[in-house]
Amino acid sequence: MAALIRRTFPTITRYSSSHSRNVSTYKAFESSSHVREQNVGLYGFEVLDTPKGFRRFVDEAIERSGELISYVSRLPPSMEVIRTMDDISDTVCSVVDSAEFCRNTHPDREYVEEANNACMRIYDYLHFLNTNHDLYNAVSRAERQGHLHTEEAQRAAHALRVDFEKGGIHLCAEKSDRVNQLNIEIANLGRKYNENINDDPGSVDIISTSCIPKHLQRLLQPIYGSFHGKPNGQLELSKLKRHGFRVKTDPDTLSSLLKSVSDSEVRKQLYITGNSAPHANLDVLDKLIAARNELAKILGYKSYAEFAVRPNMASSPDVVWSFLCDLSETLRHKADEEFKMIRDFKRKMCNEKFADLEPWDEAYFTGMMKSCTYNLDPSIIASYFSLSQCIDGLKVLLKSLFGATFYEVPLRTGESWHPNVLKLLLHHPEEGDLGYLYLDLYSRQGKYPGCAHFAIRGGRKLSESEYQLPVVALVCNFSGSPGSSSSRLNHMEVETLFHEFGHAIHSLLSRTDYQHFSGTRMVLDLAETPSNLFEYYVWDYRVLKTFAKHHSAGDVIPKKLVEAMNGAKSMFAATELQRQIFYSLMDQTLFGKQYSTPREIQSTIADLKSQHTSWNHVNGTHSHIRFPHLINYGAGYYSYLYAKCLSATIWQEICLEDPLSPCAGDSLRTKFLRHGGAKDPSNLLKGLVGDDILREVNGGIVPNISSLCEEMNL
């Protein structure tokens, strides 16, 4: 599957040659905002004018791909081979990306079911494509015989060949079949892991209602006790008495309560339950580790971690491990100091001279310490961040940095999936239209949880004068609705919005020959860098004063408030970074060796926590059984820390002096964003900032951590 679909998570994905161009089925997103009365189809794909259109979408993609396979198998080694391969990929990805997006966001169950069926059918077809020896041989000959005249074509040929081989195409039939079976098993286990997290978040019955803050009680399920029974055992509802709350310990609820509940024993109950469910994932993860390990061994790798890391900048698990341990050692002293600060504060507040500090204390006491030190009121901060103003802030960034403007354009009949969706056109006064962005920002039942960037169509060069414009969507789950005065974000939500917007802008501003490298479709340990860079803008007063204004009074956010927010952010930065290092090491460890029992896994994770954090491991908890990044980023979670280091250097070297400078924006766009994954990642970074941004370690590449250390006063 990987050979023809290259994506980061949760989603991402050309079409060319005069021989193969046929865009009638995919005639969508013209640069005109002219409104047509007929149903243009979901996302502008005419074939998706009804839910059953997904069936035709798959049929037509398979038919079109068959024509292209026949064509490419007759070609001599040439640029045309790679171009046609990308045509096949774009044809299939049109279905994959639209179906994946639909089943995650569409409120109509019929659309969701048809999209699910389309996904299953197209993934079956992808297996046929990725085990097709005509395609593999054509790509191998093109790469080997050197008739590729551009760096991007050479990189595409190499990436396609390697990805084909990751699917086992070069192996004997028996091993190739086993690779396919394992890939199916791994996909099913990943789905089961995530389903278990949703279905069994754990719960705690809290009898004393007074320990739950009133503003959170409305979110919890009451427990009723009866003191008046009827002879037949039925309860008289009018005489039922509320006896407490049943608290589901899903991550969001758990996080809110651990920050707010003053009763230590209740926090302990919540923490242990929340970090030991769903128990079924102990077995699921054990099977997943075994399946991934077997897959890697068949393909000639020592471990799944080596299989996953080899294509990235790091190139080997040893390099990743070295980077993480160096960063851990650098942080340790400051993280220990922060731990002692929190412990001493707890002892003072509880009037207990020798009280121990436990993991369930962290959120509660750090929140209290930040509040005492900086007198921050989250509701006051949120009053400056209405959602509409935050979107205005994103527009300010685009205009200042890149000279481009977002215009709202009408949604045509049948194009949208919900009344709250907006469609924006990114336009540059000299270059013309650059791409389209859908905004689906408000929470609703059944929608993809959290925030994410989805690609619906990747950008690609059609001819010397024509470019297929990228189309992406930004999905969030903010409260309220369009025009609602209550649509205000807390600052963490603002940071998340800008993070996902960084991914979207990367996709919209890239200009690659092949959709295979469009936008975020690059090595995993570089893909998160633009999104991390965009987070910096929500902490800089020079940026915030352009859009963060009080929702009713209109006053600009006070500079002192922003300074206090930054101060609170830095108070326990080492502790938070230490946690991310632990997660990254856990990810590397789980997929770096074969474990015999879940108990052995648990012991290993407990050891990692004691070695690389200042906090105790709590017996009976299993931090690895509801960490979805183990599924999506297996052995790749370290990429977030790479991005954190890289973005810190880029910010300091390019953006810090004037974060809204057109000069800074020009450098970011021309030297980095526009190239997507089409250039060598180390050359890309060095061309942007200079050689010092990276270091070579044991044949791999790691980011320089000095900018991040300076930022954190290490």
XYZ file of C-alpha atoms in Angstrom:
714
model
C 0.000 0.000 0.000
C 2.851 2.378 0.816
C 4.327 2.340 -2.680
C 1.584 4.373 -4.282
C 0.287 6.226 -1.241
C 2.765 8.275 0.706
C 1.216 10.027 3.665
C 1.838 11.470 7.055
C -0.884 11.218 9.659
C -3.794 11.397 9.714
C -3.834 11.835 5.941
C -2.101 13.174 2.877
C -1.291 12.760 -1.483
C -0.470 14.219 -9.537
C -1.475 13.616 -12.958
C 0.312 14.427 -16.194
C 1.428 13.509 -19.677
C -0.618 14.375 -22.692
C -1.219 10.672 -23.239
C -2.813 10.054 -19.869
C -4.581 13.249 -18.938
C -8.290 12.781 -18.561
C -9.745 14.989 -15.849
C -13.439 14.782 -16.707
C -14.269 12.576 -13.730
C -12.183 14.710 -11.376
C -13.192 18.071 -12.773
C -13.258 20.006 -9.563
C -12.181 23.209 -7.846
C -11.936 25.535 -10.817
C -10.358 28.898 -10.018
C -13.700 30.567 -10.518
C -16.216 31.172 -7.762
C -19.090 31.025 -10.256
C -21.986 29.186 -8.623
C -23.619 26.423 -10.649
C -27.039 25.117 -9.761
C -26.439 21.433 -10.520
C -24.987 19.136 -7.874
C -21.217 19.286 -8.377
C -20.570 16.446 -5.940
C -18.902 16.132 -2.575
C -15.618 18.137 -2.415
C -16.280 19.103 -6.038
C -15.895 15.550 -7.394
C -18.818 15.219 -9.813
C -18.989 11.464 -9.321
C -19.825 11.974 -5.617
C -23.207 13.577 -6.247
C -24.810 10.794 -4.135
C -23.423 8.410 -1.489
C -23.418 5.564 -4.029
C -21.121 7.720 -6.159
C -18.254 6.248 -4.164
C -18.927 2.946 -5.968
C -18.463 4.594 -9.360
C -15.473 6.520 -8.011
C -13.709 3.233 -7.205
C -14.773 1.600 -10.499
C -13.490 4.508 -12.576
C -10.222 4.699 -10.633
C -9.596 0.987 -11.195
C -10.449 1.282 -14.897
C -8.233 4.337 -15.339
C -5.368 2.750 -13.431
C -5.593 -0.339 -15.629
C -5.112 1.837 -18.731
C -2.099 3.517 -17.136
C -0.567 0.175 -16.091
C -0.777 -1.038 -19.707
C 0.820 2.193 -20.865
C 3.692 2.252 -18.358
C 4.578 -1.414 -18.924
C 5.345 -0.597 -22.588
C 7.494 2.465 -21.849
C 11.292 2.492 -22.086
C 13.137 3.741 -18.951
C 12.369 7.447 -18.909
C 10.873 10.402 -17.079
C 7.523 9.339 -18.498
C 7.598 6.181 -16.364
C 7.732 8.198 -13.139
C 5.169 10.677 -14.403
C 2.730 7.907 -15.279
C 3.335 6.148 -11.962
C 2.369 9.386 -10.286
C -0.735 9.524 -12.468
C -1.749 6.106 -11.132
C -1.094 7.248 -7.592
C -3.110 10.430 -8.039
C -6.027 8.517 -9.539
C -6.157 6.085 -6.626
C -5.468 8.743 -3.998
C -8.429 10.749 -5.230
C -10.564 7.899 -3.932
C -8.550 7.051 -0.827
C -8.284 10.593 0.501
C -11.863 11.601 -0.198
C -13.213 8.352 1.294
C -11.010 8.599 4.402
C -12.028 12.198 4.922
C -15.703 11.444 4.356
C -15.877 8.598 6.836
C -14.210 10.746 9.487
C -16.370 13.849 9.109
C -19.641 13.294 7.202
C -22.798 13.371 9.369
C -24.820 11.270 6.896
C -24.484 7.574 7.805
C -25.111 6.476 4.220
C -22.153 8.559 3.011
C -20.002 7.148 5.831
C -20.944 3.549 5.051
C -20.322 4.002 1.323
C -16.977 5.674 2.088
C -16.055 2.748 4.363
C -16.885 0.295 1.601
C -14.909 2.368 -0.899
C -11.902 2.281 1.421
C -12.037 -1.511 1.686
C -12.347 -1.943 -2.079
C -9.594 0.530 -2.953
C -7.226 -0.925 -0.347
C -7.743 -4.363 -1.901
C -6.875 -2.839 -5.264
C -3.846 -1.142 -3.781
C -2.504 -4.552 -2.817
C -2.800 -5.550 -6.493
C -0.936 -2.395 -7.541
C 1.776 -2.743 -4.937
C 2.448 -6.361 -5.926
C 2.361 -5.641 -9.663
C 5.698 -6.716 -11.159
C 5.173 -4.692 -14.365
C 5.063 -1.500 -12.300
C 7.953 -2.539 -10.059
C 10.154 -3.499 -13.018
C 9.366 -0.266 -14.846
C 10.338 1.820 -11.806
C 13.485 -0.241 -11.128
C 14.686 0.099 -14.728
C 14.019 3.834 -14.717
C 15.989 4.293 -11.507
C 18.833 1.987 -12.536
C 19.401 3.149 -16.114
C 19.685 6.820 -15.231
C 17.323 8.495 -17.664
C 15.810 10.736 -14.978
C 16.794 14.363 -15.501
C 15.606 16.016 -12.293
C 16.387 15.454 -8.633
C 12.685 15.081 -7.890
C 12.241 12.333 -10.500
C 15.273 10.481 -9.146
C 13.963 10.739 -5.592
C 10.503 9.596 -6.728
C 11.896 6.545 -8.509
C 13.986 5.575 -5.498
C 11.093 6.101 -3.058
C 8.700 4.067 -5.210
C 11.149 1.192 -5.590
C 11.916 1.069 -1.873
C 8.226 1.225 -0.987
C 7.427 -1.591 -3.400
C 10.096 -3.685 -1.683
C 8.666 -2.829 1.730
C 5.584 -4.629 0.489
C 7.679 -7.726 -0.265
C 7.391 -7.625 -4.052
C 11.020 -8.732 -4.470
C 10.543 -11.825 -2.295
C 9.428 -15.337 -3.195
C 5.690 -15.926 -3.471
C 5.432 -17.549 -0.036
C 7.154 -14.679 1.755
C 5.317 -12.056 -0.308
C 1.983 -13.601 0.663
C 3.002 -13.627 4.303
C 3.968 -9.938 4.110
C 0.514 -9.166 2.765
C -1.151 -11.204 5.514
C 0.899 -9.402 8.149
C 0.043 -5.973 6.734
C -3.655 -6.835 6.899
C -3.239 -8.177 10.437
C -1.323 -5.059 11.505
C -4.008 -2.770 10.066
C -6.764 -4.712 11.839
C -4.898 -4.682 15.150
C -4.374 -0.940 14.837
C -8.081 -0.407 14.289
C -8.915 -2.650 17.228
C -6.474 -0.785 19.474
C -8.133 2.552 18.691
C -11.649 1.109 18.969
C -10.832 -0.222 22.422
C -9.677 3.218 23.529
C -12.982 4.719 22.424
C -15.167 1.894 23.724
C -13.526 1.386 27.111
C -12.116 4.635 28.550
C -12.535 3.332 32.098
C -14.747 4.834 34.782
C -14.702 5.724 38.466
C -17.727 6.093 40.748
C -17.280 9.099 43.004
C -19.720 9.175 45.877
C -18.740 12.539 47.314
C -20.050 15.110 44.851
C -18.459 18.021 46.699
C -14.957 17.159 45.484
C -15.949 17.690 41.825
C -15.870 21.363 40.774
C -19.345 22.553 39.840
C -18.321 23.708 36.362
C -17.341 20.087 35.565
C -20.330 18.343 37.164
C -22.554 19.027 34.184
C -20.209 16.897 32.053
C -20.484 13.846 34.296
C -23.064 11.070 34.619
C -25.009 11.196 37.900
C -25.374 8.069 40.020
C -28.753 7.648 41.701
C -29.374 5.762 44.906
C -32.807 4.695 46.131
C -34.176 4.725 49.615
C -37.773 4.041 48.563
C -38.441 0.723 46.868
C -41.668 -0.708 45.562
C -42.725 -4.277 46.291
C -41.966 -5.409 42.750
C -38.446 -3.977 42.958
C -39.065 -1.033 40.624
C -37.730 2.343 41.690
C -39.944 5.356 42.097
C -38.079 7.947 39.981
C -39.427 10.918 41.917
C -37.839 9.573 45.088
C -34.454 8.672 43.611
C -31.622 10.621 45.171
C -28.408 11.581 43.408
C -25.664 9.690 45.147
C -22.548 10.772 43.230
C -21.023 10.696 39.746
C -19.768 8.041 37.379
C -16.705 9.578 35.758
C -15.476 8.252 32.422
C -11.695 8.540 32.402
C -11.218 9.345 28.730
C -8.130 11.554 28.175
C -9.965 14.892 27.988
C -12.133 14.304 31.065
C -9.205 12.844 32.992
C -7.009 15.839 32.169
C -9.677 18.319 33.295
C -10.328 16.513 36.569
C -6.682 15.965 37.488
C -6.209 19.729 37.190
C -9.272 20.567 39.265
C -10.007 17.937 41.920
C -8.543 18.838 45.312
C -9.049 15.411 46.924
C -5.803 13.445 46.510
C -7.446 10.033 46.881
C -9.984 10.841 44.159
C -7.203 12.043 41.870
C -5.339 8.791 42.550
C -8.413 6.724 41.626
C -8.904 8.697 38.439
C -5.232 8.516 37.429
C -4.876 4.771 37.990
C -8.140 3.916 36.232
C -7.451 6.262 33.344
C -3.987 4.818 32.845
C -4.978 1.159 33.082
C -7.794 1.062 30.522
C -8.574 -0.433 28.113
C -7.117 -3.643 29.515
C -7.870 -5.478 26.253
C -5.118 -3.474 24.552
C -2.450 -5.357 26.487
C -3.170 -8.366 24.290
C -3.745 -6.280 21.139
C -0.439 -4.476 21.508
C 1.419 -7.706 22.242
C 0.097 -9.149 18.973
C 0.878 -5.916 17.102
C 4.490 -5.922 18.309
C 4.881 -9.555 17.243
C 3.329 -8.957 13.806
C 5.428 -5.883 13.103
C 8.565 -7.670 14.247
C 7.858 -10.660 11.986
C 7.173 -8.320 9.056
C 10.489 -6.552 9.554
C 12.423 -9.819 9.839
C 10.944 -11.183 6.584
C 11.943 -7.972 4.825
C 15.510 -8.237 6.085
C 15.488 -5.776 8.991
C 16.650 -6.478 12.542
C 13.501 -4.927 14.013
C 10.403 -3.000 13.121
C 12.074 0.123 14.486
C 14.845 -0.276 11.907
C 12.230 -0.864 9.189
C 10.390 2.343 10.158
C 13.382 4.619 10.761
C 15.645 3.628 7.833
C 14.040 6.007 5.245
C 14.133 8.996 7.618
C 16.886 11.470 8.410
C 17.797 9.491 11.518
C 18.327 6.354 9.376
C 18.676 3.928 12.319
C 17.209 3.275 15.787
C 20.706 3.683 17.286
C 20.820 7.271 16.036
C 17.336 7.959 17.414
C 18.261 6.427 20.751
C 21.449 8.493 20.935
C 19.528 11.699 20.200
C 16.839 10.968 22.792
C 19.327 9.997 25.509
C 21.453 13.096 24.891
C 18.382 15.280 25.172
C 17.244 13.403 28.272
C 20.613 13.882 29.962
C 20.656 17.587 29.086
C 17.201 18.041 30.615
C 17.605 15.928 33.706
C 18.959 18.520 36.131
C 16.324 21.119 35.313
C 13.519 18.552 35.339
C 14.658 17.364 38.783
C 14.646 20.963 39.999
C 11.091 21.397 38.726
C 10.059 18.180 40.463
C 11.454 19.439 43.772
C 9.653 22.761 43.320
C 6.333 20.975 42.864
C 6.998 18.640 45.802
C 7.905 21.513 48.119
C 4.806 23.412 47.050
C 2.630 20.380 47.793
C 4.191 19.967 51.220
C 3.547 23.603 52.002
C -0.040 23.557 50.757
C -0.867 20.280 52.537
C 1.155 21.147 55.637
C 2.906 17.791 55.399
C 6.659 18.095 55.818
C 7.528 14.716 54.246
C 4.690 14.236 51.766
C 5.685 12.387 48.585
C 4.857 13.766 45.164
C 2.855 11.365 43.011
C 2.031 11.413 39.285
C -1.624 12.265 40.005
C -0.423 15.417 41.800
C 1.380 16.948 38.825
C -1.451 18.644 36.930
C -3.178 19.861 40.093
C -0.186 21.486 41.769
C 1.536 22.817 38.634
C -1.730 24.501 37.682
C -1.997 25.989 41.141
C 1.636 27.177 41.055
C 1.181 28.863 37.691
C -1.980 30.547 38.946
C -0.286 31.769 42.135
C 2.795 33.042 40.300
C 1.169 34.730 37.342
C -2.460 35.223 38.423
C -3.764 33.816 35.162
C -7.476 33.307 34.613
C -8.193 31.014 31.620
C -11.556 32.699 31.018
C -9.876 36.106 30.731
C -7.321 34.732 28.283
C -10.083 33.105 26.213
C -11.952 36.410 26.025
C -9.251 37.633 23.604
C -9.440 34.605 21.338
C -12.778 34.355 19.602
C -12.538 31.800 16.807
C -13.303 34.380 14.124
C -10.462 36.581 15.354
C -8.081 33.628 15.398
C -8.921 32.946 11.745
C -8.244 36.627 11.069
C -4.870 36.099 12.736
C -4.069 33.268 10.353
C -4.959 35.577 7.459
C -2.633 38.247 8.860
C 0.195 35.721 8.942
C -0.381 34.657 5.347
C -0.551 38.224 4.084
C 2.495 39.413 6.008
C 4.735 36.440 5.407
C 3.776 35.255 1.939
C 1.815 38.151 0.377
C -1.153 35.809 -0.113
C -4.789 36.279 0.882
C -7.584 33.905 1.828
C -10.942 34.688 0.243
C -14.141 32.964 1.256
C -15.771 31.409 -1.799
C -19.298 30.022 -2.101
C -19.796 26.325 -1.617
C -21.523 24.895 -4.635
C -24.512 22.577 -4.470
C -23.517 19.179 -3.108
C -19.926 20.180 -2.401
C -20.204 20.538 1.373
C -20.885 17.904 4.019
C -22.192 20.222 6.757
C -23.734 23.722 6.961
C -20.905 24.945 9.239
C -18.195 24.263 6.654
C -16.404 27.206 5.046
C -14.327 27.154 1.863
C -11.370 29.494 1.412
C -9.333 30.224 -1.708
C -5.670 31.100 -1.215
C -4.720 33.728 -3.795
C -1.490 35.562 -4.574
C -1.714 38.856 -6.509
C 1.142 37.908 -8.868
C 0.939 34.125 -8.967
C -2.823 33.678 -8.991
C -4.754 30.980 -7.131
C -2.625 28.718 -4.941
C -5.121 26.238 -3.481
C -8.283 25.639 -1.480
C -8.880 25.112 2.219
C -12.052 23.757 3.814
C -12.653 24.700 7.437
C -14.730 22.315 9.554
C -14.036 23.672 13.023
C -16.996 22.962 15.301
C -17.683 19.878 17.371
C -20.533 17.526 16.500
C -21.438 13.970 17.317
C -19.741 11.273 15.271
C -17.048 13.566 13.907
C -13.308 12.870 13.942
C -12.167 13.664 17.502
C -9.512 16.291 18.060
C -7.882 18.440 15.397
C -6.252 17.357 12.150
C -5.173 18.367 8.666
C -6.574 16.230 5.845
C -5.423 16.361 2.237
C -8.211 15.856 -0.278
C -6.056 16.414 -3.341
C -2.306 16.912 -3.701
C -0.690 19.529 -5.880
C 1.118 18.428 -9.059
C 2.516 19.809 -12.281
C 0.240 19.082 -15.218
C 2.252 20.914 -17.868
C 4.673 23.815 -18.141
C 1.758 26.223 -17.780
C -0.756 24.266 -15.698
C -0.705 23.145 -12.064
C -3.250 21.045 -10.222
C -4.130 23.094 -7.168
C -3.961 21.368 -3.787
C -7.148 20.986 -1.747
C -6.956 20.402 1.995
C -9.232 20.525 5.012
C -8.622 21.667 8.552
C -10.796 19.793 11.038
C -11.213 20.811 14.683
C -13.754 20.261 17.453
C -14.256 23.650 19.043
C -17.404 24.425 20.989
C -20.094 26.769 19.670
C -21.224 27.427 16.125
C -20.582 30.044 13.412
C -21.545 33.489 14.631
C -21.919 32.315 18.215
C -20.618 34.746 20.809
C -19.466 31.768 22.868
C -17.021 30.520 20.216
C -13.914 31.441 22.169
C -10.801 29.301 22.418
C -8.506 28.637 25.308
C -4.893 29.306 24.455
C -4.026 25.628 24.027
C -6.747 25.412 21.381
C -5.314 28.477 19.635
C -1.902 26.801 19.587
C -3.460 23.616 18.163
C -5.284 25.605 15.470
C -2.035 27.269 14.364
C -0.212 23.925 14.466
C -2.690 22.281 12.096
C -2.734 25.427 9.958
C 1.043 24.990 9.557
C 0.380 21.587 7.975
C -2.300 23.082 5.709
C -0.066 25.935 4.540
C 2.733 23.469 3.829
C 0.356 21.599 1.502
C -1.053 24.740 -0.102
C 2.295 26.440 -0.769
C 4.275 23.457 -2.045
C 4.877 23.339 -5.792
C 6.180 19.895 -6.673
C 6.197 18.076 -9.987
C 4.656 14.990 -8.413
C 1.826 14.656 -5.908
C 3.962 11.927 -4.315
C 5.930 14.762 -2.668
C 3.206 17.355 -2.267
C 3.324 19.355 0.966
C 3.738 17.226 4.068
C 4.548 14.096 2.067
C 8.149 13.943 3.141
C 10.294 11.989 5.582
C 8.469 11.594 8.869
C 11.105 13.262 11.034
C 10.838 16.507 9.068
C 7.088 16.636 8.331
C 6.083 18.114 11.712
C 8.547 21.028 11.536
C 6.352 23.665 9.795
C 3.440 22.944 12.140
C 5.678 23.264 15.195
C 7.089 26.499 13.792
C 3.597 27.981 13.476
C 2.987 27.354 17.177
C 5.562 30.046 17.985
C 3.331 32.735 16.510
C 0.661 32.343 19.184
C 3.173 33.172 21.939
C 4.640 36.316 20.345
C 3.011 39.589 21.376
C 3.982 41.270 18.080
C 1.760 38.745 16.326
C -0.996 38.473 18.929
C -1.624 42.217 19.032
C -2.695 42.075 15.365
C -5.730 39.896 16.070
C -6.172 38.994 19.771
C -8.805 41.494 20.867
C -11.425 41.357 23.596
C -14.614 39.838 22.223
C -16.828 42.666 23.532
C -14.635 45.659 24.419
C -12.339 45.295 21.423
C -9.184 46.013 23.440
C -5.933 44.445 22.249
C -4.612 41.708 24.514
C -2.357 43.340 27.155
C 1.364 42.824 26.727
C 1.728 41.965 30.410
C -0.836 39.198 30.035
C 1.129 37.676 27.143
C 4.325 37.918 29.171
C 2.615 36.112 32.043
C 1.358 33.408 29.657
C 4.918 32.881 28.414
C 6.204 32.770 31.963
C 3.667 30.120 32.930
C 4.523 28.122 29.811
C 8.219 28.005 30.726
C 7.702 27.071 34.401
C 7.653 23.314 33.853
C 8.891 23.067 30.278
C 11.605 20.551 31.160
C 9.069 18.263 32.837
C 6.830 18.302 29.774
C 9.728 17.721 27.381
C 10.945 14.890 29.575
C 7.526 13.243 29.206
C 7.792 13.425 25.405
C 11.249 11.862 25.530
C 9.842 9.022 27.634
C 7.028 8.421 25.126
C 9.545 8.437 22.259
C 11.836 5.977 24.036
C 8.861 3.771 24.870
C 7.848 3.777 21.194
C 11.384 2.909 20.072
C 11.731 0.199 22.707
C 8.412 -1.544 22.033
C 9.178 -1.895 18.327
C 12.911 -2.390 18.720
C 12.803 -5.928 20.082
C 10.540 -8.908 20.533
C 8.920 -9.336 23.936
C 7.774 -12.666 25.301
C 5.001 -11.422 27.606
C 3.004 -8.268 28.364
C 4.556 -8.400 31.856
C 8.016 -8.020 30.320
C 6.795 -5.012 28.345
C 5.368 -3.445 31.483
C 8.631 -3.935 33.372
C 10.615 -2.353 30.530
C 8.345 0.701 30.421
C 8.566 1.122 34.196
C 12.382 1.076 33.920
C 12.310 3.677 31.141
C 10.174 5.987 33.242
C 12.488 5.768 36.246
C 15.583 6.305 34.073
C 14.330 9.193 31.962
C 11.803 11.082 34.097
C 11.734 12.443 37.628
C 8.461 10.681 38.408
C 7.558 7.289 39.816
C 5.910 4.581 37.787
C 2.590 3.582 39.363
C 2.092 -0.172 39.625
C -0.978 -1.346 37.774
C -0.880 1.442 35.173
C -0.086 0.865 31.515
C 0.796 4.070 29.689
C 1.294 2.146 26.440
C -2.245 0.783 26.040
C -3.933 4.035 25.096
C -1.264 5.920 23.210
C -2.551 6.000 19.602
C 0.760 7.289 18.254
C 2.059 3.729 18.673
C -0.307 2.826 15.843
C 0.104 5.790 13.519
C 3.739 6.596 14.242
C 5.099 3.173 15.262
C 8.806 3.772 16.011
C 8.379 7.324 14.666
C 7.096 9.337 17.610
C 10.584 10.797 18.077
C 9.765 12.913 14.999
C 7.928 15.409 17.209
C 11.138 16.038 19.153
C 13.126 16.396 15.936
C 10.543 18.979 14.845
C 10.742 20.766 18.177
C 14.507 21.174 17.853
C 14.411 22.108 14.158
C 11.612 24.639 14.563
C 13.418 26.267 17.514
C 16.463 26.851 15.289
C 14.397 28.123 12.362
C 12.459 30.468 14.636
C 15.595 31.953 16.175
C 17.513 32.252 12.910
C 14.753 33.293 10.501
C 11.709 34.601 12.371
C 12.609 35.923 15.819
C 13.833 39.370 14.789
C 10.585 40.134 12.956
C 8.077 37.262 12.924
C 5.854 39.009 10.358
C 8.684 39.962 7.994
C 8.050 39.300 4.284
C 11.763 38.498 4.042
C 11.355 35.720 6.621
C 8.257 34.473 4.795
C 10.072 34.448 1.449
C 12.879 32.344 2.920
C 10.441 29.902 4.490
C 8.449 29.514 1.305
C 11.162 29.444 -1.386
C 13.760 27.468 0.540
C 11.515 25.068 2.414
C 7.721 24.934 2.040
C 7.490 24.972 -1.744
C 9.666 21.867 -2.125
C 7.534 19.472 -0.060
C 9.377 16.163 -0.024
C 11.007 16.670 -3.436
C 14.456 17.545 -2.075
C 16.887 15.879 0.262
C 15.717 16.935 3.749
C 19.173 17.767 5.093
C 19.952 19.944 2.051
C 16.575 21.619 2.480
C 17.269 22.539 6.117
C 20.864 23.599 5.544
C 19.779 25.762 2.614
C 17.250 27.477 4.852
C 19.273 28.025 8.030
C 22.854 26.826 7.521
C 24.906 23.726 8.254
C 24.710 24.072 12.037
C 21.040 23.099 12.199
C 22.013 19.399 11.841
C 24.668 16.989 13.072
C 25.818 13.684 11.604
C 25.860 10.826 14.116
C 26.807 7.248 13.221
C 25.629 7.549 9.635
C 22.391 9.343 10.510
C 21.311 12.935 11.004
C 20.072 14.528 14.210
C 18.985 18.119 14.865
C 21.171 20.506 16.803
C 19.572 20.927 20.236
C 21.341 24.180 21.161
C 18.506 26.509 20.080
C 15.967 24.538 22.074
C 18.298 24.507 25.084
C 18.781 28.264 24.818
C 15.035 28.749 24.579
C 14.544 26.688 27.749
C 17.460 28.303 29.611
C 19.236 24.969 29.977
